[in-house]
PDB file of C-alpha atoms in Angstrom:
ATOM      1  CA  MET A1077      -0.183  -0.141   0.292  1.00  0.00           C
ATOM      2  CA  THR A1078       1.667   2.857  -1.314  1.00  0.00           C
ATOM      3  CA  SER A1079       0.409   6.871   0.016  1.00  0.00           C
ATOM      4  CA  THR A1080       0.725   9.909  -1.428  1.00  0.00           C
ATOM      5  CA  THR A1081       0.528  12.793  -0.429  1.00  0.00           C
ATOM      6  CA  THR A1082      -0.985  15.782  -2.277  1.00  0.00           C
ATOM      7  CA  ALA A1083       0.421  18.426  -1.674  1.00  0.00           C
ATOM      8  CA  THR A1084      -1.162  22.758  -1.492  1.00  0.00           C
ATOM      9  CA  ALA A1085      -0.682  25.450  -2.866  1.00  0.00           C
ATOM     10  CA  PRO A1086       0.905  28.189  -0.573  1.00  0.00           C
ATOM     11  CA  ALA A1087      -1.714  30.963  -0.149  1.00  0.00           C
ATOM     12  CA  PRO A1088      -1.638  34.246  -2.568  1.00  0.00           C
ATOM     13  CA  ALA A1089      -0.244  37.006  -0.462  1.00  0.00           C
ATOM     14  CA  LEU A1090      -2.755  39.734   0.335  1.00  0.00           C
ATOM     15  CA  THR A1091      -2.500  43.714  -1.440  1.00  0.00           C
ATOM     16  CA  THR A1092      -1.422  45.517   0.822  1.00  0.00           C
ATOM     17  CA  THR A1093      -5.443  46.572   0.729  1.00  0.00           C
ATOM     18  CA  GLU A1094      -6.533  43.855   1.225  1.00  0.00           C
ATOM     19  CA  LYS A1095      -4.089  43.671   4.446  1.00  0.00           C
ATOM     20  CA  THR A1096      -5.292  47.144   5.865  1.00  0.00           C
ATOM     21  CA  GLY A1097      -9.207  47.920   4.680  1.00  0.00           C
ATOM     22  CA  ALA A1098      -8.790  51.149   2.999  1.00  0.00           C
ATOM     23  CA  ARG A1099     -10.279  51.961  -0.910  1.00  0.00           C
ATOM     24  CA  THR A1100      -7.279  53.253  -2.158  1.00  0.00           C
ATOM     25  CA  ASP A1101      -3.860  52.538  -1.920  1.00  0.00           C
ATOM     26  CA  GLU A1102      -2.688  55.973  -1.003  1.00  0.00           C
ATOM     27  CA  ALA A1103      -5.206  54.599   2.446  1.00  0.00           C
ATOM     28  CA  ALA A1104      -3.624  51.561   2.936  1.00  0.00           C
ATOM     29  CA  ALA A1105      -0.026  53.276   2.355  1.00  0.00           C
ATOM     30  CA  LEU A1106      -1.329  55.329   5.538  1.00  0.00           C
ATOM     31  CA  ILE A1107      -2.866  53.073   7.276  1.00  0.00           C
ATOM     32  CA  GLY A1108       0.565  50.475   7.007  1.00  0.00           C
ATOM     33  CA  ASP A1109       2.719  53.203   8.624  1.00  0.00           C
ATOM     34  CA  ALA A1110       0.371  54.480  11.194  1.00  0.00           C
ATOM     35  CA  ARG A1111      -0.174  50.238  12.346  1.00  0.00           C
ATOM     36  CA  GLU A1112       4.045  50.122  11.685  1.00  0.00           C
ATOM     37  CA  ARG A1113       3.504  53.180  14.604  1.00  0.00           C
ATOM     38  CA  ILE A1114       1.287  51.746  17.456  1.00  0.00           C
ATOM     39  CA  ASP A1115       3.720  48.570  17.402  1.00  0.00           C
ATOM     40  CA  THR A1116       6.484  50.990  17.974  1.00  0.00           C
ATOM     41  CA  LEU A1117       4.557  52.155  20.376  1.00  0.00           C
ATOM     42  CA  ASP A1118       3.242  48.762  21.373  1.00  0.00           C
ATOM     43  CA  ASP A1119       6.248  47.509  22.102  1.00  0.00           C
ATOM     44  CA  ARG A1120       7.870  50.764  24.198  1.00  0.00           C
ATOM     45  CA  ILE A1121       4.244  50.630  25.880  1.00  0.00           C
ATOM     46  CA  ILE A1122       5.285  47.146  27.180  1.00  0.00           C
ATOM     47  CA  GLY A1123       8.418  47.708  28.630  1.00  0.00           C
ATOM     48  CA  LEU A1124       7.701  50.821  30.502  1.00  0.00           C
ATOM     49  CA  ILE A1125       4.702  48.655  32.724  1.00  0.00           C
ATOM     50  CA  GLN A1126       7.701  45.706  32.486  1.00  0.00           C
ATOM     51  CA  GLU A1127       9.908  48.403  34.337  1.00  0.00           C
ATOM     52  CA  ARG A1128       7.218  49.787  36.215  1.00  0.00           C
ATOM     53  CA  MET A1129       7.020  45.727  36.893  1.00  0.00           C
ATOM     54  CA  ALA A1130      10.336  45.837  38.050  1.00  0.00           C
ATOM     55  CA  VAL A1131       9.972  49.110  40.658  1.00  0.00           C
ATOM     56  CA  SER A1132       6.374  47.938  41.772  1.00  0.00           C
ATOM     57  CA  ALA A1133       9.073  44.512  43.061  1.00  0.00           C
ATOM     58  CA  VAL A1134      11.214  46.326  44.011  1.00  0.00           C
ATOM     59  CA  ILE A1135       9.187  47.897  47.031  1.00  0.00           C
ATOM     60  CA  GLN A1136       6.796  45.529  47.589  1.00  0.00           C
ATOM     61  CA  GLU A1137       9.766  43.752  48.644  1.00  0.00           C
ATOM     62  CA  ALA A1138      11.021  46.633  51.375  1.00  0.00           C
ATOM     63  CA  ARG A1139       7.322  46.791  52.144  1.00  0.00           C
ATOM     64  CA  ILE A1140       7.175  43.344  53.399  1.00  0.00           C
ATOM     65  CA  SER A1141      10.557  43.380  54.372  1.00  0.00           C
ATOM     66  CA  SER A1142       9.887  46.313  57.404  1.00  0.00           C
ATOM     67  CA  GLY A1143       6.146  43.828  58.374  1.00  0.00           C
ATOM     68  CA  GLY A1144       4.225  45.945  56.249  1.00  0.00           C
ATOM     69  CA  ARG A1145       1.375  44.702  53.781  1.00  0.00           C
ATOM     70  CA  ARG A1146       2.121  44.138  50.251  1.00  0.00           C
ATOM     71  CA  VAL A1147      -0.248  45.467  48.720  1.00  0.00           C
ATOM     72  CA  ASN A1148      -0.840  49.739  50.172  1.00  0.00           C
ATOM     73  CA  LEU A1149      -4.445  49.648  49.160  1.00  0.00           C
ATOM     74  CA  ALA A1150      -4.710  53.642  49.329  1.00  0.00           C
ATOM     75  CA  ARG A1151      -1.915  53.423  47.238  1.00  0.00           C
ATOM     76  CA  GLU A1152      -4.025  52.366  44.451  1.00  0.00           C
ATOM     77  CA  MET A1153      -6.196  54.069  44.796  1.00  0.00           C
ATOM     78  CA  GLU A1154      -4.962  56.881  43.766  1.00  0.00           C
ATOM     79  CA  VAL A1155      -3.330  55.292  40.156  1.00  0.00           C
ATOM     80  CA  LEU A1156      -7.885  54.039  40.080  1.00  0.00           C
ATOM     81  CA  GLY A1157      -7.216  57.821  40.084  1.00  0.00           C
ATOM     82  CA  HIS A1158      -5.663  58.971  38.135  1.00  0.00           C
ATOM     83  CA  TYR A1159      -5.614  56.877  35.055  1.00  0.00           C
ATOM     84  CA  ARG A1160      -9.259  57.422  34.840  1.00  0.00           C
ATOM     85  CA  ASP A1161      -8.986  61.764  34.990  1.00  0.00           C
ATOM     86  CA  ALA A1162      -6.492  61.120  32.276  1.00  0.00           C
ATOM     87  CA  LEU A1163      -8.173  59.026  30.984  1.00  0.00           C
ATOM     88  CA  GLY A1164     -11.765  58.362  31.699  1.00  0.00           C
ATOM     89  CA  LYS A1165     -13.538  55.463  33.029  1.00  0.00           C
ATOM     90  CA  PRO A1166     -11.439  52.601  30.679  1.00  0.00           C
ATOM     91  CA  GLY A1167      -9.040  53.927  31.768  1.00  0.00           C
ATOM     92  CA  THR A1168      -9.669  52.655  35.587  1.00  0.00           C
ATOM     93  CA  ALA A1169     -10.353  48.858  33.600  1.00  0.00           C
ATOM     94  CA  LEU A1170      -6.488  49.893  32.453  1.00  0.00           C
ATOM     95  CA  ALA A1171      -4.491  50.501  35.951  1.00  0.00           C
ATOM     96  CA  MET A1172      -6.887  47.620  37.244  1.00  0.00           C
ATOM     97  CA  THR A1173      -4.975  45.380  34.875  1.00  0.00           C
ATOM     98  CA  MET A1174      -1.708  47.086  35.476  1.00  0.00           C
ATOM     99  CA  LEU A1175      -1.867  46.945  38.990  1.00  0.00           C
ATOM    100  CA  GLU A1176      -2.351  43.605  38.672  1.00  0.00           C
ATOM    101  CA  LEU A1177       0.336  42.726  36.935  1.00  0.00           C
ATOM    102  CA  CYS A1178       2.833  44.360  40.058  1.00  0.00           C
ATOM    103  CA  ARG A1179       0.827  42.290  42.097  1.00  0.00           C
ATOM    104  CA  GLY A1180       2.387  39.426  43.986  1.00  0.00           C
ATOM    105  CA  ARG A1181       6.334  39.042  41.738  1.00  0.00           C
ATOM    106  CA  ILE A1182       8.315  38.899  44.281  1.00  0.00           C
TER     107      ILE A1182
END
């Protein structure tokens, strides 16, 4: 009994217009450039969050070693308020996620 393999042709590459959903090449180019900027910004934001996580771990370690609690709820409320004031209601959700990432990494 022999087995046969069926070669499948690779999917055709999407055009820039198809990738962006734009209806003109000019708009597709603009969107492509803007997406590259967003990707760069996202990388920077991720790096800053990772840096914040490291600083938060230092603070938590110092607080715990001095007999305090891992989390300071009053400080977290300040952070939530800061994000809410700067970004509106969605800022609160963003801050909550960030705080969750920064808790308990010791």
